[in-house]
PDB file of C-alpha atoms in Angstrom:
ATOM      1  CA  UNK A 156      11.658  -4.863  11.204  1.00 69.00           C
ATOM      2  CA  UNK A 157      10.125  -6.915   8.343  1.00 82.00           C
ATOM      3  CA  UNK A 158       7.683  -3.958   6.890  1.00 85.00           C
ATOM      4  CA  UNK A 159       9.905  -1.211   7.873  1.00 82.00           C
ATOM      5  CA  UNK A 160      12.444  -2.176   5.432  1.00 83.00           C
ATOM      6  CA  UNK A 161      10.278  -2.797   2.461  1.00 86.00           C
ATOM      7  CA  UNK A 162       9.588   0.603   1.230  1.00 85.00           C
ATOM      8  CA  UNK A 163       5.858  -0.211   1.134  1.00 89.00           C
ATOM      9  CA  UNK A 164       3.038   1.695   2.312  1.00 87.00           C
ATOM     10  CA  UNK A 165       1.596  -0.159   5.615  1.00 89.00           C
ATOM     11  CA  UNK A 166      -0.329   0.226   8.522  1.00 90.00           C
ATOM     12  CA  UNK A 167       0.386  -2.170  11.583  1.00 90.00           C
ATOM     13  CA  UNK A 168      -2.891  -3.846  13.077  1.00 93.00           C
ATOM     14  CA  UNK A 169      -5.399  -1.103  11.984  1.00 94.00           C
ATOM     15  CA  UNK A 170      -7.771  -3.081  10.456  1.00 95.00           C
ATOM     16  CA  UNK A 171     -10.339  -5.663  12.145  1.00 95.00           C
ATOM     17  CA  UNK A 172     -12.166  -8.257  10.075  1.00 94.00           C
ATOM     18  CA  UNK A 173     -15.101  -9.835  11.847  1.00 93.00           C
ATOM     19  CA  UNK A 174     -16.181 -13.321  11.303  1.00 91.00           C
ATOM     20  CA  UNK A 175     -18.434 -15.947  12.521  1.00 86.00           C
ATOM     21  CA  UNK A 176     -17.207 -19.235  14.624  1.00 77.00           C
ATOM     22  CA  UNK A 177     -20.168 -20.897  15.156  1.00 72.00           C
ATOM     23  CA  UNK A 178     -22.256 -20.346  17.736  1.00 74.00           C
ATOM     24  CA  UNK A 179     -20.484 -16.791  18.417  1.00 82.00           C
ATOM     25  CA  UNK A 180     -18.996 -13.625  16.615  1.00 88.00           C
ATOM     26  CA  UNK A 181     -15.164 -13.270  16.628  1.00 90.00           C
ATOM     27  CA  UNK A 182     -12.625 -10.619  15.710  1.00 92.00           C
ATOM     28  CA  UNK A 183      -9.936 -10.973  13.717  1.00 94.00           C
ATOM     29  CA  UNK A 184      -7.182  -8.159  13.952  1.00 96.00           C
ATOM     30  CA  UNK A 185      -5.152  -8.281  10.921  1.00 96.00           C
ATOM     31  CA  UNK A 186      -1.477  -8.039  11.321  1.00 96.00           C
ATOM     32  CA  UNK A 187      -0.603  -5.697   8.729  1.00 96.00           C
ATOM     33  CA  UNK A 188      -2.968  -3.800   5.888  1.00 95.00           C
ATOM     34  CA  UNK A 189      -0.661  -2.913   2.801  1.00 92.00           C
ATOM     35  CA  UNK A 190      -1.384  -0.877  -0.063  1.00 89.00           C
ATOM     36  CA  UNK A 191       0.421   0.033  -3.297  1.00 81.00           C
ATOM     37  CA  UNK A 192       0.212  -3.434  -5.034  1.00 80.00           C
ATOM     38  CA  UNK A 193      -2.011  -2.989  -8.096  1.00 74.00           C
ATOM     39  CA  UNK A 194      -4.007  -0.429  -6.495  1.00 76.00           C
ATOM     40  CA  UNK A 195      -5.359  -3.233  -3.983  1.00 79.00           C
ATOM     41  CA  UNK A 196      -5.141  -3.287  -0.401  1.00 88.00           C
ATOM     42  CA  UNK A 197      -3.708  -6.699   0.902  1.00 91.00           C
ATOM     43  CA  UNK A 198      -3.773  -8.121   4.245  1.00 95.00           C
ATOM     44  CA  UNK A 199      -0.551  -9.900   5.517  1.00 95.00           C
ATOM     45  CA  UNK A 200      -0.665 -12.297   8.498  1.00 96.00           C
ATOM     46  CA  UNK A 201       2.825 -13.309   9.996  1.00 96.00           C
ATOM     47  CA  UNK A 202       3.221 -16.475  11.681  1.00 95.00           C
ATOM     48  CA  UNK A 203       6.003 -18.241  13.268  1.00 94.00           C
ATOM     49  CA  UNK A 204       3.942 -21.090  14.362  1.00 95.00           C
ATOM     50  CA  UNK A 205       0.414 -22.229  12.880  1.00 97.00           C
ATOM     51  CA  UNK A 206      -1.731 -23.535  15.439  1.00 96.00           C
ATOM     52  CA  UNK A 207      -4.901 -25.563  14.951  1.00 96.00           C
ATOM     53  CA  UNK A 208      -6.847 -22.556  16.277  1.00 94.00           C
ATOM     54  CA  UNK A 209      -4.812 -20.000  13.965  1.00 96.00           C
ATOM     55  CA  UNK A 210      -5.997 -22.554  10.822  1.00 96.00           C
ATOM     56  CA  UNK A 211      -9.663 -22.623  11.921  1.00 94.00           C
ATOM     57  CA  UNK A 212      -9.521 -18.910  12.283  1.00 95.00           C
ATOM     58  CA  UNK A 213      -8.171 -18.304   9.161  1.00 96.00           C
ATOM     59  CA  UNK A 214      -9.824 -20.650   7.061  1.00 95.00           C
ATOM     60  CA  UNK A 215     -13.219 -19.089   8.480  1.00 93.00           C
ATOM     61  CA  UNK A 216     -12.045 -15.589   7.968  1.00 95.00           C
ATOM     62  CA  UNK A 217     -10.997 -16.212   4.472  1.00 94.00           C
ATOM     63  CA  UNK A 218     -14.104 -18.090   3.700  1.00 93.00           C
ATOM     64  CA  UNK A 219     -16.315 -15.228   5.095  1.00 92.00           C
ATOM     65  CA  UNK A 220     -14.334 -12.584   3.119  1.00 93.00           C
ATOM     66  CA  UNK A 221     -13.620 -13.581  -0.252  1.00 90.00           C
ATOM     67  CA  UNK A 222     -13.399 -10.083  -1.120  1.00 88.00           C
ATOM     68  CA  UNK A 223     -10.064  -9.714   1.023  1.00 90.00           C
ATOM     69  CA  UNK A 224      -6.703 -10.632  -0.233  1.00 90.00           C
ATOM     70  CA  UNK A 225      -5.189 -12.277   3.165  1.00 94.00           C
ATOM     71  CA  UNK A 226      -1.542 -13.411   2.426  1.00 94.00           C
ATOM     72  CA  UNK A 227       0.018 -15.531   5.021  1.00 95.00           C
ATOM     73  CA  UNK A 228       3.735 -15.175   5.877  1.00 95.00           C
ATOM     74  CA  UNK A 229       5.665 -17.896   7.163  1.00 96.00           C
ATOM     75  CA  UNK A 230       9.149 -17.719   8.941  1.00 95.00           C
ATOM     76  CA  UNK A 231       9.321 -21.708   8.416  1.00 95.00           C
ATOM     77  CA  UNK A 232       6.534 -22.421   5.592  1.00 95.00           C
ATOM     78  CA  UNK A 233       8.270 -26.120   5.566  1.00 96.00           C
ATOM     79  CA  UNK A 234       7.046 -26.707   9.310  1.00 97.00           C
ATOM     80  CA  UNK A 235       4.678 -29.498   9.757  1.00 97.00           C
ATOM     81  CA  UNK A 236       1.300 -28.478  11.076  1.00 96.00           C
ATOM     82  CA  UNK A 237       1.575 -31.129  13.843  1.00 94.00           C
ATOM     83  CA  UNK A 238       4.382 -33.677  15.005  1.00 93.00           C
ATOM     84  CA  UNK A 239       4.069 -36.630  12.733  1.00 95.00           C
ATOM     85  CA  UNK A 240       2.270 -34.770   9.863  1.00 96.00           C
ATOM     86  CA  UNK A 241       3.239 -34.721   6.126  1.00 97.00           C
ATOM     87  CA  UNK A 242       1.266 -31.498   5.665  1.00 97.00           C
ATOM     88  CA  UNK A 243       3.560 -28.257   6.002  1.00 96.00           C
ATOM     89  CA  UNK A 244       2.078 -24.742   6.733  1.00 96.00           C
ATOM     90  CA  UNK A 245       2.599 -23.974   2.757  1.00 94.00           C
ATOM     91  CA  UNK A 246       0.747 -27.324   1.945  1.00 95.00           C
ATOM     92  CA  UNK A 247      -2.251 -26.214   4.413  1.00 96.00           C
ATOM     93  CA  UNK A 248      -2.408 -22.952   2.680  1.00 94.00           C
ATOM     94  CA  UNK A 249      -2.253 -24.340  -0.801  1.00 92.00           C
ATOM     95  CA  UNK A 250      -5.305 -26.630   0.358  1.00 93.00           C
ATOM     96  CA  UNK A 251      -7.153 -24.114   1.928  1.00 93.00           C
ATOM     97  CA  UNK A 252      -6.434 -21.810  -1.141  1.00 92.00           C
ATOM     98  CA  UNK A 253      -4.633 -18.974   0.752  1.00 94.00           C
ATOM     99  CA  UNK A 254      -1.831 -17.497  -0.656  1.00 94.00           C
ATOM    100  CA  UNK A 255       1.248 -17.501   1.097  1.00 94.00           C
ATOM    101  CA  UNK A 256       4.759 -16.667   0.905  1.00 94.00           C
ATOM    102  CA  UNK A 257       8.089 -17.019   3.193  1.00 94.00           C
ATOM    103  CA  UNK A 258       9.686 -14.101   5.157  1.00 94.00           C
ATOM    104  CA  UNK A 259      13.036 -14.939   3.048  1.00 94.00           C
ATOM    105  CA  UNK A 260      10.929 -14.362  -0.130  1.00 93.00           C
ATOM    106  CA  UNK A 261       9.274 -11.387   1.146  1.00 93.00           C
ATOM    107  CA  UNK A 262      12.435  -9.803   2.273  1.00 92.00           C
ATOM    108  CA  UNK A 263      14.078 -10.506  -1.246  1.00 93.00           C
ATOM    109  CA  UNK A 264      11.320  -8.672  -3.368  1.00 91.00           C
ATOM    110  CA  UNK A 265       8.317  -7.607  -0.828  1.00 89.00           C
ATOM    111  CA  UNK A 266       6.591  -5.892  -3.818  1.00 88.00           C
ATOM    112  CA  UNK A 267       7.393  -8.958  -6.440  1.00 88.00           C
ATOM    113  CA  UNK A 268       6.071 -11.280  -4.030  1.00 88.00           C
ATOM    114  CA  UNK A 269       2.679  -9.818  -2.795  1.00 86.00           C
ATOM    115  CA  UNK A 270       2.063  -8.636  -6.896  1.00 84.00           C
ATOM    116  CA  UNK A 271       2.887 -12.347  -7.930  1.00 85.00           C
ATOM    117  CA  UNK A 272       0.376 -13.553  -4.941  1.00 84.00           C
ATOM    118  CA  UNK A 273      -2.442 -10.870  -5.881  1.00 77.00           C
ATOM    119  CA  UNK A 274      -1.906 -11.844  -9.506  1.00 75.00           C
ATOM    120  CA  UNK A 275      -2.405 -15.702  -9.081  1.00 75.00           C
ATOM    121  CA  UNK A 276      -5.638 -15.312  -6.990  1.00 72.00           C
ATOM    122  CA  UNK A 277      -7.188 -13.065  -9.551  1.00 68.00           C
ATOM    123  CA  UNK A 278      -6.322 -15.766 -12.323  1.00 70.00           C
ATOM    124  CA  UNK A 279      -8.079 -18.477  -9.641  1.00 71.00           C
ATOM    125  CA  UNK A 280     -10.823 -16.334 -10.073  1.00 61.00           C
ATOM    126  CA  UNK A 281     -11.216 -13.984  -6.709  1.00 53.00           C
ATOM    127  CA  UNK A 282     -12.689 -10.555  -6.575  1.00 47.00           C
ATOM    128  CA  UNK A 283     -10.238  -7.639  -8.245  1.00 43.00           C
ATOM    129  CA  UNK A 284     -12.431  -5.511  -6.069  1.00 42.00           C
ATOM    130  CA  UNK A 285     -10.329  -4.036  -2.985  1.00 42.00           C
ATOM    131  CA  UNK A 286     -11.861  -4.740   0.672  1.00 42.00           C
ATOM    132  CA  UNK A 287     -13.179  -1.797   2.672  1.00 43.00           C
ATOM    133  CA  UNK A 288     -11.202  -0.780   5.594  1.00 44.00           C
ATOM    134  CA  UNK A 289     -13.109  -1.655   8.689  1.00 49.00           C
ATOM    135  CA  UNK A 290     -12.281  -0.099  12.358  1.00 43.00           C
TER     136      UNK A 290
END
């Protein structure tokens, strides 16, 4: 439902990015591959809950694929990463250098939200080269 109403060209779970979590290889299946934003391919990971395993995986994937723009989309970005923590999902992404937005923000202006995140990443020094699609 999230992507159908946006009017953006997208494919659901067609892109796989390989990453290494020592000592073995893993595969990360991207939730959404989105095109049509500044001629770049964006990867969206939607999360209702951001577990420790998710945080480890996403940090490794982003570190090992700096050419890929991966955007985390949270239903509750102010939720804490664990009970009693002062760190929210959004805070964790900020500290890890991973672009993120809320579902509400994305639904109000999908293209504008992704464009802003893409532009912010370019200003921060990330590559403007769109990543290659992997099967």
